[in-house]
Short mmCIF file of C-alpha atoms and ligand atoms in Angstrom, two decimals:
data_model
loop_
_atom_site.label_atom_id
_atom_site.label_comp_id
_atom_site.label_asym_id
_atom_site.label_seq_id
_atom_site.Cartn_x
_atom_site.Cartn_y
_atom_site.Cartn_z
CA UNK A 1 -26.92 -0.39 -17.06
CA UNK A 2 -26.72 2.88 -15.06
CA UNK A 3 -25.57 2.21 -11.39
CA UNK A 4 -28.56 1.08 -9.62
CA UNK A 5 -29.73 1.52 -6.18
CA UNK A 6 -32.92 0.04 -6.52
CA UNK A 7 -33.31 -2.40 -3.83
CA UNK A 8 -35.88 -4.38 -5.73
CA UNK A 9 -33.87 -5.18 -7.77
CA UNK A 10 -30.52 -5.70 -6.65
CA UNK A 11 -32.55 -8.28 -4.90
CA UNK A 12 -34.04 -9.19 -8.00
CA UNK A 13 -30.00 -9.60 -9.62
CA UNK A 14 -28.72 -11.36 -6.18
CA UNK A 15 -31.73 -14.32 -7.10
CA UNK A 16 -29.97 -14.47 -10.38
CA UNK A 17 -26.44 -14.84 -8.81
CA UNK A 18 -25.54 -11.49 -10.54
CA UNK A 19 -22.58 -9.89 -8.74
CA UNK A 20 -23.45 -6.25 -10.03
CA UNK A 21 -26.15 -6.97 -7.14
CA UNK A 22 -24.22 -8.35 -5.06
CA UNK A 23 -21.40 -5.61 -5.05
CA UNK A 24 -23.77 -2.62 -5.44
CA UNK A 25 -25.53 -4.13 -2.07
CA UNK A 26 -22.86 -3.96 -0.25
CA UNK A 27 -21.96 -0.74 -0.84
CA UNK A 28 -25.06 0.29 0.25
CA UNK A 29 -24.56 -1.51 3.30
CA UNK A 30 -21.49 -0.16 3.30
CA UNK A 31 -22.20 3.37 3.20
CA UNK A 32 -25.31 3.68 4.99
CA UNK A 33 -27.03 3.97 2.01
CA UNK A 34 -31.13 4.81 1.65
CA UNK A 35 -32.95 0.81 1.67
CA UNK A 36 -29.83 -0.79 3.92
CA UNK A 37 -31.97 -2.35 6.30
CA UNK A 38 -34.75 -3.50 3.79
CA UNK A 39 -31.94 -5.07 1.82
CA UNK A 40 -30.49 -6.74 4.72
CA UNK A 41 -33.87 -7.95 6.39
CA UNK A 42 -34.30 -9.52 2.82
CA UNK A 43 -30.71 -11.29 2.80
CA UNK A 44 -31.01 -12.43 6.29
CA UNK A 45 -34.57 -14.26 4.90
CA UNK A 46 -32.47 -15.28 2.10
CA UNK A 47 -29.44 -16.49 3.44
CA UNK A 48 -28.18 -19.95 3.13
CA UNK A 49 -28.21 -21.64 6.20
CA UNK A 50 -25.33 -24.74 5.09
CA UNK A 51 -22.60 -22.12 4.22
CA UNK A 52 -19.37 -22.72 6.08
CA UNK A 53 -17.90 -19.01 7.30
CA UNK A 54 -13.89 -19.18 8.11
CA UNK A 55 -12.15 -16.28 9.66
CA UNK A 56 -8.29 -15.35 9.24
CA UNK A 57 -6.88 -13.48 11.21
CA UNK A 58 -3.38 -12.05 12.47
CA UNK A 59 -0.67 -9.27 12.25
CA UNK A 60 0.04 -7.42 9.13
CA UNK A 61 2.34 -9.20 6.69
CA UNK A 62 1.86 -13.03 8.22
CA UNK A 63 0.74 -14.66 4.92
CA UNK A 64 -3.07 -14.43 5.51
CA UNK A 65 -3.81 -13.23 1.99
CA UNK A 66 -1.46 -15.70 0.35
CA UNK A 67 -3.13 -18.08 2.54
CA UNK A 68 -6.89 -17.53 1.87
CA UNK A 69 -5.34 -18.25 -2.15
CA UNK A 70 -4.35 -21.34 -1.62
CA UNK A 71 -7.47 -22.75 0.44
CA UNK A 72 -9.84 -20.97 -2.12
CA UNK A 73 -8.08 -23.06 -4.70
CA UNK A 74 -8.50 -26.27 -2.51
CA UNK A 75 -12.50 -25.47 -2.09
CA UNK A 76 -12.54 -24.71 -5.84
CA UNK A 77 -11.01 -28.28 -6.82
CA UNK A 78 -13.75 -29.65 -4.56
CA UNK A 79 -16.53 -27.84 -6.79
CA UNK A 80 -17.22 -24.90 -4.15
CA UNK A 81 -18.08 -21.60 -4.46
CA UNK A 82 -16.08 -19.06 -2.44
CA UNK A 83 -16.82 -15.74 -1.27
CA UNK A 84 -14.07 -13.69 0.52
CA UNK A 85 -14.14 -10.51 2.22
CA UNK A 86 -10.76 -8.53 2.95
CA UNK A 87 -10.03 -5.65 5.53
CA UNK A 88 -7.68 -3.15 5.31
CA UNK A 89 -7.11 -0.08 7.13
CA UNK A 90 -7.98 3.28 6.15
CA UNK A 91 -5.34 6.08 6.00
CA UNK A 92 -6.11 8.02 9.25
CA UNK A 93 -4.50 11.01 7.61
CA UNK A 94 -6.60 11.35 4.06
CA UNK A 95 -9.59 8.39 4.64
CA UNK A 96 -7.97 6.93 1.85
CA UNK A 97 -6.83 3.10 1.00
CA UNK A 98 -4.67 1.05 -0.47
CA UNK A 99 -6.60 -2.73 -0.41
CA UNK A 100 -4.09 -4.80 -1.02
CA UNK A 101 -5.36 -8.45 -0.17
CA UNK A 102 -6.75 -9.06 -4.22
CA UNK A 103 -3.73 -8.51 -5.13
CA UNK A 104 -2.60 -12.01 -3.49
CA UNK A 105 -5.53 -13.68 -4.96
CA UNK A 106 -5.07 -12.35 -8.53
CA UNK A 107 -5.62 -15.87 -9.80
CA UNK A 108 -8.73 -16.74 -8.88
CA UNK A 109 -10.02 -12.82 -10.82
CA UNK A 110 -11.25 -14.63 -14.28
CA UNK A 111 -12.85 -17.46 -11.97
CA UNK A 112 -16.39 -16.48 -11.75
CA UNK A 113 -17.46 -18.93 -8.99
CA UNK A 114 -14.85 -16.93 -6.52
CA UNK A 115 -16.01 -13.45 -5.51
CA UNK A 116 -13.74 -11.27 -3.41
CA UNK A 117 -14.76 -7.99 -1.81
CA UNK A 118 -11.98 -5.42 -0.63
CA UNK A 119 -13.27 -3.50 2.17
CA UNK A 120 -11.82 -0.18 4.36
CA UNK A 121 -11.90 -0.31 8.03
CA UNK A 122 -13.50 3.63 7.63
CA UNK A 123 -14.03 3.76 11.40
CA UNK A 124 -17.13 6.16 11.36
CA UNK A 125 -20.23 3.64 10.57
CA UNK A 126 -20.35 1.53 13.86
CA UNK A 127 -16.83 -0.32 13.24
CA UNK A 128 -15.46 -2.90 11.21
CA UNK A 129 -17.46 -5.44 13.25
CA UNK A 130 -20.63 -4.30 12.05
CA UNK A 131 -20.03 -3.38 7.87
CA UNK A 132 -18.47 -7.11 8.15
CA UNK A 133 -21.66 -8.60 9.88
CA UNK A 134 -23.49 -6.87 7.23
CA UNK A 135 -21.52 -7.99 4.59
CA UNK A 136 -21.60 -11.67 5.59
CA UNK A 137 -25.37 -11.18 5.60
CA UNK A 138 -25.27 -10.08 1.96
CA UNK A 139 -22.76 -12.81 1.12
CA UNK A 140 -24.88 -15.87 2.64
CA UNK A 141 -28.23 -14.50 0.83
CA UNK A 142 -25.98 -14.93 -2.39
CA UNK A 143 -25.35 -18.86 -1.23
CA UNK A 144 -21.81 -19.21 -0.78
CA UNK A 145 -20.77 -22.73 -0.30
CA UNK A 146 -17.89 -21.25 1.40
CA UNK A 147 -16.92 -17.72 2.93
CA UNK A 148 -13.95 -16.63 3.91
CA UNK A 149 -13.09 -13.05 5.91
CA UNK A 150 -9.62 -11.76 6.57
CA UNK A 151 -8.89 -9.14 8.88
CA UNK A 152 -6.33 -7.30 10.78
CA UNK A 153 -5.73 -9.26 14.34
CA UNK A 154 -5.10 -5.80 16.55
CA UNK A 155 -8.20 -4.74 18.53
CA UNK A 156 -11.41 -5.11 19.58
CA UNK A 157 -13.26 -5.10 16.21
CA UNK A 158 -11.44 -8.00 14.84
CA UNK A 159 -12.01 -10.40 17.96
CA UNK A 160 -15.58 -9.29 17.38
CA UNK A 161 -15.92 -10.19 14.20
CA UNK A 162 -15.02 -14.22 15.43
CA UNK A 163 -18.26 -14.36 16.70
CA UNK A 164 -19.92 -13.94 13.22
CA UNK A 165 -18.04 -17.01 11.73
CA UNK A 166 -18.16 -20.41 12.22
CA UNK A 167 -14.43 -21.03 12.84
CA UNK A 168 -11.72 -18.57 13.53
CA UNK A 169 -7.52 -19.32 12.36
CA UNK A 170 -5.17 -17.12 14.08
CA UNK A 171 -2.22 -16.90 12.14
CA UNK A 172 1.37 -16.35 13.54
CA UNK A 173 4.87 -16.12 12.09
CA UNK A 174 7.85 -17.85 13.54
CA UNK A 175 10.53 -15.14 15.29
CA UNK A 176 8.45 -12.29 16.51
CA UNK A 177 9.18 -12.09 19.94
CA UNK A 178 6.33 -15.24 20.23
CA UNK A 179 5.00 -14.69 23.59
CA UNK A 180 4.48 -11.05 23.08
CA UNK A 181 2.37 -11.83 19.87
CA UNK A 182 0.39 -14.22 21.78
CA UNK A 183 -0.18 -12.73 24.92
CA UNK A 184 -2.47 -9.82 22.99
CA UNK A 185 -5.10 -10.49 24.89
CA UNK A 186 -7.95 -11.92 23.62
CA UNK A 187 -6.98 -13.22 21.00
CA UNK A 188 -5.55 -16.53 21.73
CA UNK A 189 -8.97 -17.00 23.46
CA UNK A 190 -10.85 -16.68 20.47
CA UNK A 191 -8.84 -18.35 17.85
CA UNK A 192 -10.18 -22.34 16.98
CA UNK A 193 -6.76 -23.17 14.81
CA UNK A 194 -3.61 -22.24 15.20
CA UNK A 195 -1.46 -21.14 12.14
CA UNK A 196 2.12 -21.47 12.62
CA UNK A 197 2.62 -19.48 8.17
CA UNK A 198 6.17 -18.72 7.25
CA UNK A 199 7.15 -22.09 8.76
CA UNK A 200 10.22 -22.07 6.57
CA UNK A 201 11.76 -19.78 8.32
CA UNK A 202 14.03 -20.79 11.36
CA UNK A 203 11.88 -21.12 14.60
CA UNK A 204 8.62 -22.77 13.79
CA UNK A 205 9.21 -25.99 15.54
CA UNK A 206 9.66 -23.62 19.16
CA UNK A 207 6.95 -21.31 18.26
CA UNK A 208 4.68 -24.80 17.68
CA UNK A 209 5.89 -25.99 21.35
CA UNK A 210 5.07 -22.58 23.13
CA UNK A 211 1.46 -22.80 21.81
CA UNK A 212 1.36 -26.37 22.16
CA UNK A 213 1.88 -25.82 26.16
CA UNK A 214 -0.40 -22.98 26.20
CA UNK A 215 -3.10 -25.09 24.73
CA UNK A 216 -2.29 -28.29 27.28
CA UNK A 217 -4.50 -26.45 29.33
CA UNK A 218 -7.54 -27.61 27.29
CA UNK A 219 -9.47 -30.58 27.36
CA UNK A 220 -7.99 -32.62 24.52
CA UNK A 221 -11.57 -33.09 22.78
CA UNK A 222 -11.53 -28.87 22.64
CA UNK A 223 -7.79 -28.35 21.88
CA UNK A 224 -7.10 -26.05 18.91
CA UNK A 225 -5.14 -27.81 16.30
CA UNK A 226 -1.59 -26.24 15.62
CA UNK A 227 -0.92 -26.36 11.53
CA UNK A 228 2.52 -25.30 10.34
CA UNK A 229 2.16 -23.88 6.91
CA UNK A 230 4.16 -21.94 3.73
CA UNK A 231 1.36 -20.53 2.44
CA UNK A 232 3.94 -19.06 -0.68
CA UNK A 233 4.49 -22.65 -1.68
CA UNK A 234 0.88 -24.20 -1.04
CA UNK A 235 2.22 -25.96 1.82
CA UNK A 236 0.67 -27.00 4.60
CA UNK A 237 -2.65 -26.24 2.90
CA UNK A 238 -4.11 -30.30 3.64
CA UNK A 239 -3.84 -29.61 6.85
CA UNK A 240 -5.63 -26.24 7.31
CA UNK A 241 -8.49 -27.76 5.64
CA UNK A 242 -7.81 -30.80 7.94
CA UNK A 243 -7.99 -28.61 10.78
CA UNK A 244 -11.20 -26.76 9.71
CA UNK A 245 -12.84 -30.13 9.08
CA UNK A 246 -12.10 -31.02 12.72
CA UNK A 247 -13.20 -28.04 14.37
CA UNK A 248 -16.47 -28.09 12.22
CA UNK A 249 -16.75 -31.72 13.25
CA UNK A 250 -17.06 -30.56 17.20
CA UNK A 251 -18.86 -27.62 16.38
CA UNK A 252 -21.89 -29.48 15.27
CA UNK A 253 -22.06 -31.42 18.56
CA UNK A 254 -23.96 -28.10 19.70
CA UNK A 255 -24.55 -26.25 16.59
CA UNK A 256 -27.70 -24.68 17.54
CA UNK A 257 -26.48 -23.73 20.82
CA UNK A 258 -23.86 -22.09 18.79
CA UNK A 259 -26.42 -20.30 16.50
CA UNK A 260 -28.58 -19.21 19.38
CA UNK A 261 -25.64 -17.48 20.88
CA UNK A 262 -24.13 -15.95 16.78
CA UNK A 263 -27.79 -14.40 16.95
CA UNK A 264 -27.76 -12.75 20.11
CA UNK A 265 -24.23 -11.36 19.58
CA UNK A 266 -25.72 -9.85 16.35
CA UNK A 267 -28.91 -8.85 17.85
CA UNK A 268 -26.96 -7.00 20.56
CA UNK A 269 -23.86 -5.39 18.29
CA UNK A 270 -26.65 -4.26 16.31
CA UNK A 271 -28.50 -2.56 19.00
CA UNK A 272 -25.62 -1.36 20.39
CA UNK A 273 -24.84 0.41 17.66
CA UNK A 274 -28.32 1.93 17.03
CA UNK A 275 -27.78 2.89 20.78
CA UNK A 276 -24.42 4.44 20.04
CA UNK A 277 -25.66 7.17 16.90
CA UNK A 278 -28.45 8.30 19.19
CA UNK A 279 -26.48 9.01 22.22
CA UNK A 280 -23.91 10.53 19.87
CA UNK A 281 -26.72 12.50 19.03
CA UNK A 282 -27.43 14.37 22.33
CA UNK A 283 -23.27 14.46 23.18
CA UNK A 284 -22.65 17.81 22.03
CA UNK A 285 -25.22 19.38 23.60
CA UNK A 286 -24.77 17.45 27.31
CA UNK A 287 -20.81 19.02 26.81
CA UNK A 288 -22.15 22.03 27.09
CA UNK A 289 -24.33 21.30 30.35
CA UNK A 290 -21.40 19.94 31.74
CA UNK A 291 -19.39 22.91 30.73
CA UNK A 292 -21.98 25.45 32.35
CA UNK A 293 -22.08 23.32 35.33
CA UNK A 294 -25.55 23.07 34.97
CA UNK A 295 -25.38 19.08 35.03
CA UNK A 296 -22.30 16.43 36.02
CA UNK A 297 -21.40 13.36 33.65
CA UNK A 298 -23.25 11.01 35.47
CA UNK A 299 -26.27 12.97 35.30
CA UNK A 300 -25.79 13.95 31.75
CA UNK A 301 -25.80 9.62 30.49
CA UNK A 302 -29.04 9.51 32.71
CA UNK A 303 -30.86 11.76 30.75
CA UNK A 304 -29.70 11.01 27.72
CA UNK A 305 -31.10 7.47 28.33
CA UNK A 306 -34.60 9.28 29.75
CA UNK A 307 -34.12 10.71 26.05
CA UNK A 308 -34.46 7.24 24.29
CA UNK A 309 -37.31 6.26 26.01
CA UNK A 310 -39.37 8.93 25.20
CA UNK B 1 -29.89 9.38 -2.42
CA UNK B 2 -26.88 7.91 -3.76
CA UNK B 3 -24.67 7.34 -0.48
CA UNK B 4 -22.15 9.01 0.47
CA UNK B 5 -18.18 7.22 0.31
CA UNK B 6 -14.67 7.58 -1.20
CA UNK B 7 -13.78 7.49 -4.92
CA UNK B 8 -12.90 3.60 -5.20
CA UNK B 9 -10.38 3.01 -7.97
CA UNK B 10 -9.50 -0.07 -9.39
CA UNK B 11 -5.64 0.03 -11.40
CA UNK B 12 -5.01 -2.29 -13.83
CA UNK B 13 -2.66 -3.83 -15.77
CA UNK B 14 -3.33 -5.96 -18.55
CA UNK B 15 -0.80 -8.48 -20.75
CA UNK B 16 3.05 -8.37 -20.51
CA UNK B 17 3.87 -5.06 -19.37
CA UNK B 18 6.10 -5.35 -16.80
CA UNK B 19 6.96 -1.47 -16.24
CA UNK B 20 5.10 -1.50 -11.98
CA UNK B 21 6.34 1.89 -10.63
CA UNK B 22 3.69 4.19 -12.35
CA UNK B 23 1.13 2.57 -10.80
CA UNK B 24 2.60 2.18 -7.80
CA UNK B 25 2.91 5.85 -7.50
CA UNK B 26 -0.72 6.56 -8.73
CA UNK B 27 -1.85 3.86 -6.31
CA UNK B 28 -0.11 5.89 -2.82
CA UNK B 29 -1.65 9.32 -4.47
CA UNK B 30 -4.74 7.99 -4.98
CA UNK B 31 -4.78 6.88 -1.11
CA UNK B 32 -3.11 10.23 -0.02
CA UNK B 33 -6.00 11.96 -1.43
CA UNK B 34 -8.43 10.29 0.37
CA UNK B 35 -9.84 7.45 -2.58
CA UNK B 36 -9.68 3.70 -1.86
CA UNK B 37 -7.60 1.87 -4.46
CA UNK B 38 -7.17 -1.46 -5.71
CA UNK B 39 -4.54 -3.07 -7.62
CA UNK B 40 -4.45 -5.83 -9.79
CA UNK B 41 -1.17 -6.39 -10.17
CA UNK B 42 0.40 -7.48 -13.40
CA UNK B 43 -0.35 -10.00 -16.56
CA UNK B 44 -4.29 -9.46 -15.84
CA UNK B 45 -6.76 -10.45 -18.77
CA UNK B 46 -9.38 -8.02 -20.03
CA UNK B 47 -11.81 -10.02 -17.99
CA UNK B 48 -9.99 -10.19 -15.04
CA UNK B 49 -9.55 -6.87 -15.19
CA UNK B 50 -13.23 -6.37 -15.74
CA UNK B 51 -14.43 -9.13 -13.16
CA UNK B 52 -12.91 -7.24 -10.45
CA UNK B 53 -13.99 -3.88 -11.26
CA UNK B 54 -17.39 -5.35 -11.15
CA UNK B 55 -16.77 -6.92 -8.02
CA UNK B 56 -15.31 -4.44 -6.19
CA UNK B 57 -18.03 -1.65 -7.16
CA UNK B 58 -15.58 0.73 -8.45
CA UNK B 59 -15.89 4.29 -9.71
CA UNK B 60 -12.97 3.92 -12.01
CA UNK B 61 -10.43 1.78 -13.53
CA UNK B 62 -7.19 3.33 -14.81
CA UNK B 63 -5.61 0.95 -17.10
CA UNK B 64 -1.79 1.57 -17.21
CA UNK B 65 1.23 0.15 -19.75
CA UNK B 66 3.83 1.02 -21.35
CA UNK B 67 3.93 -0.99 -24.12
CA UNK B 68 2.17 0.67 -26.58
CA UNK B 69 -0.77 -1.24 -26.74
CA UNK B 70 -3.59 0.74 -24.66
CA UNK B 71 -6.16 1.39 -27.50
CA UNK B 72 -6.31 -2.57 -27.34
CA UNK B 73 -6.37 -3.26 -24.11
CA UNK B 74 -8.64 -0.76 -23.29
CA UNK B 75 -10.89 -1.94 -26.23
CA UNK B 76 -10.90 -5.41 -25.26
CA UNK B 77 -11.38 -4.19 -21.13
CA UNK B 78 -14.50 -1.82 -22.06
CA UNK B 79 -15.97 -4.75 -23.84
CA UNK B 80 -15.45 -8.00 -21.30
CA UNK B 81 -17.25 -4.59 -18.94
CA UNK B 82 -20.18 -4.49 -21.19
CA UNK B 83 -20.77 -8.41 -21.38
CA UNK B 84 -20.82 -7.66 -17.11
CA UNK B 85 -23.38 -5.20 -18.24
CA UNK B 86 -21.96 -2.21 -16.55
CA UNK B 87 -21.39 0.78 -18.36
CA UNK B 88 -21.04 3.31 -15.58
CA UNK B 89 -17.62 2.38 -14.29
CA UNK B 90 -15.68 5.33 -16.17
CA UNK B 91 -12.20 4.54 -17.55
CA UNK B 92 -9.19 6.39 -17.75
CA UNK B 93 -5.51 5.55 -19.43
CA UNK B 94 -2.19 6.25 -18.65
CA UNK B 95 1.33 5.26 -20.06
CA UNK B 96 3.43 4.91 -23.53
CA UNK B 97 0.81 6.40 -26.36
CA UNK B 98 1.12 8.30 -29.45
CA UNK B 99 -1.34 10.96 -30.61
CA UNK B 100 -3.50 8.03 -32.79
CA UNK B 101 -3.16 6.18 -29.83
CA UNK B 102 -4.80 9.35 -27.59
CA UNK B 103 -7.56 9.51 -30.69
CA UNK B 104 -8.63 6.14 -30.86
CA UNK B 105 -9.19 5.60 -27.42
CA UNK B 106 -10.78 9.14 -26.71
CA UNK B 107 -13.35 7.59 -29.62
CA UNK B 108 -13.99 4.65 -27.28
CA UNK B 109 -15.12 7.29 -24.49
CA UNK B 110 -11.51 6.88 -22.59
CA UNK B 111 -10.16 9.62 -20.85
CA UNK B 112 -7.82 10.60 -19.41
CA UNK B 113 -4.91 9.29 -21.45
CA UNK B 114 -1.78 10.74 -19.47
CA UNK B 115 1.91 10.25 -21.18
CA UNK B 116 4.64 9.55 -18.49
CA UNK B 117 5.66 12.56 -16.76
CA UNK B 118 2.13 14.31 -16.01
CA UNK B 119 2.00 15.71 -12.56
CA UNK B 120 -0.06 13.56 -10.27
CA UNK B 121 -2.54 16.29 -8.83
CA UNK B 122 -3.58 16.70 -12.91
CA UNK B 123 -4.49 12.83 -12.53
CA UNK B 124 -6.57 13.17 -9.39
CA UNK B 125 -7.92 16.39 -10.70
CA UNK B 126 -8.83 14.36 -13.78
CA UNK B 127 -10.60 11.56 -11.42
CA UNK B 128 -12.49 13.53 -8.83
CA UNK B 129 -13.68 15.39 -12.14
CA UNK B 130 -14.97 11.95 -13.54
CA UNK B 131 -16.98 10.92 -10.04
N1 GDP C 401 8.88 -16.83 3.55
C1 GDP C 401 7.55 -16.85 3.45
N2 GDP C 401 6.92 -15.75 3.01
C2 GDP C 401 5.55 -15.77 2.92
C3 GDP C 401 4.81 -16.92 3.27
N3 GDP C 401 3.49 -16.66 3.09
C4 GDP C 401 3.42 -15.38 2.66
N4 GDP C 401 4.67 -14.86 2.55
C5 GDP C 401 5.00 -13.49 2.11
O1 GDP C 401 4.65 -12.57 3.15
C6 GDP C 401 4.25 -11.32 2.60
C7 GDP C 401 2.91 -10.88 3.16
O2 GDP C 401 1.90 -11.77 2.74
P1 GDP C 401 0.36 -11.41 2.76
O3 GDP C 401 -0.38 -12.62 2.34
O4 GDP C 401 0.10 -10.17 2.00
O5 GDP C 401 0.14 -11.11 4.31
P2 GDP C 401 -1.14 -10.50 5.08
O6 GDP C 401 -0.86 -9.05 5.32
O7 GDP C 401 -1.22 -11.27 6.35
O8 GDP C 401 -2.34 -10.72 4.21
C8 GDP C 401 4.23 -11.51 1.09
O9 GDP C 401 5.41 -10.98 0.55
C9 GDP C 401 4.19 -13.02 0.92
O10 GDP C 401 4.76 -13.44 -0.29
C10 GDP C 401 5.52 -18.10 3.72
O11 GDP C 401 4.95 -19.14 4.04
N5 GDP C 401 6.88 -17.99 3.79
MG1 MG C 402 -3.73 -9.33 3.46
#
């Protein structure tokens, strides 16, 4: 079958649980591609609404990859499906990529009820945040029992991206200069387990104390479990999925409080990012005002936003 | 419209071959030049192989070994693709081969089919060409 971009039926494949769809939708999505939005109004009709989505997250070179193997092969011994998407970053010099994260999971590539996506962090379609959000949308339609994302823990778009799963693992290494790692802000804020990976290396047992104190702060009932793990001999593993369990457990105290608030972020990232392309629009051309001194900055965002109105 | 993105590439590397550094090198020129590659890493089955150029929506796969047995493996790859019911995910070959070798598998529609030594812009040249 010739590459299709039919959006008929790649929904019409998706139904069938046919990955072709699955992966030719999301490069659509992707890529800004003509029938994105029809295909993603139809997944967010379609999507599964008992899915679990887990987030992994941290520096470059922690273990997350060789992490997300092992607890795929714990939710496959439990019958599950799994779905993973993996971020990488794009070459700033040539837009190129190596994605590397498969490569970790190479095991699981003959097992057809695991399906892992490799995706670039290209920077120009509204941010990693969104082609994620829009992924995950694709990825529940296709009923998931289980999806998993991993992405780079450095900026903005990755803290983001927490507030389109259900629970978020930060992961950290032992011997890093600690504090420093943790301190980036924002991030210990939005992390709901703690991953001490590499814990066979000297230093886990203080880098578990530090966070432990950090985390005192918290009312016990709220408190981020701390796992120590070697995710490059499965161990540890129990107790990530331990940890998930318990976090899940809490989180359904006010799980539609939860969803109310997942839907507004989306609603708003969404818009903002409408909002962003059309003022990008009208940016050249208010330069050049500015330039000429025929307008000031201020006055310049004003009428862009008289623009949008009209 | 077909959208717009980078050349993704999926290399592959199928049974025992243990021989890494030419794709290695293929993998950071492919990336240099502005494609997004995969890589399988090594001891892949044909369906592996296949299974993840399906998932990952892939322009090409370039199958890679160096021990002499590419008309199989790429036999056995193009037909676990087929069962996937793709047949627009081009394939290319690159590695030990002998002239039957080049003939069989340009008969199976691969192209491509580089000996060690060929200078890495003719291999990009050769992919952008495909896409
Ligand atoms: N010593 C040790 N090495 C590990 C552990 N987990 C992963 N690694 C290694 O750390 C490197 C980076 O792992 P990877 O999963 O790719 O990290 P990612 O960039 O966070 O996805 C690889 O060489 C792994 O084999 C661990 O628990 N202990
Ligand atoms: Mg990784």
């Amino acid at each position: 079958m010739a590459r299709t971009t039919n959006v008929d039926e790649l929904i019409d494949l998706m139904k069938n649980r046919d990955i072709k769809g699955l992966a030719r939708a999301i490069s659509i999505v992707e890529n800004d591609g003509e029938g994105k939005v029809r295909l993603l109004n139809e997944a967010f009709k379609e999507a599964s609404g008992t899915c679990l989505t887990l987030g992994f997250t941290g520096a470059p070179g922690v273990g997350k990859s060789t992490l997300i193997n092992s607890v795929i092969k714990q939710y496959r011994q439990a019958g599950k499906t799994v779905g993973v998407i993996t971020v990488d970053p794009t070459s700033p010099f040539s837009g190129g990529a190596v994605l590397g994260d498969r490569l970790r999971m190479k095991e699981h590539n003959t097992d057809s009820d695991v399906y892992i996506r490799s995706l670039a962090s290209r920077k120009a379609l509204g941010g990693l945040s969104e082609a994620t959000k829009y992924a995950l949308y694709l990825f529940k339609a296709f009923g998931f029992d289980v999806i998993i994302v991993e992405t780079l823990g450095v900026g903005q778009d990755e803290i983001d991206v927490a507030k389109f799963v259900d629970v978020t693992a930060l992961l950290l290494v032992p011997g890093y200069g600690d504090t420093i790692q943790m301190a980036k802000a924002g991030i210990m804020e939005i992390a709901d387990i703690f991953i001490i990976n590499k814990s066979d290396r000297p230093g886990a047992e203080l880098l578990k104390k530090q966070i432990l104190n950090i985390l005192y702060m918290k009312p016990e009932g709220e408190r981020p479990p701390v796992v120590n793990t070697s995710a490059d001999r499965d161990e540890g593993v129990e107790a990530v999925m331990e940890a998930i369990e318990l976090v899940r457990s809490r989180s359904t105290i006010d799980g539609t409080e939860r969803y109310r608030r997942r839907i507004a972020e989306e609603i708003r990232s969404s818009a903002l990012s409408l909002l962003k392309n059309k003022v990008d629009q009208h940016l050249e051309q208010m330069v050049d005002r500015v330039l000429t001194c025929a307008t000031t900055p201020i006055e310049a965002a004003e009428d862009i936003l008289r623009h949008l109105r009209g | 419209m077909e959208e717009k993105r980078p050349i993704r590439v999926l290399i592959a590397k199928v049974g025992c071959d243990i021989h890494e550094r030419g794709a290695l090198t293929l993998m950071t020129t492919l990336r240099d030049n502005g494609m997004e590659v995969i890589y399988t890493g090594r001891y892949q089955t044909p369906k592996g192989v296949a299974n993840a150029a399906v998932s990952e929506d892939v322009d090409v796969v370039a199958l890679s070994d160096h021990t002499g047995s590419l008309p199989i493996i790429a036999e056995s790859v193009l037909s676990e693709l087929e069962k996937f019911g793709v047949s627009d995910i081009k394939v290319v070959a690159g590695g030990l081969l002998t002239p039957a070798d080049v003939k069989s598998l340009e008969d199976m529609g691969v192209t491509g089919n580089y000996g060690p030594g060929t200078p890495m812009e003719v291999i990009v040249e050769h992919i952008r060409g495909l896409v």
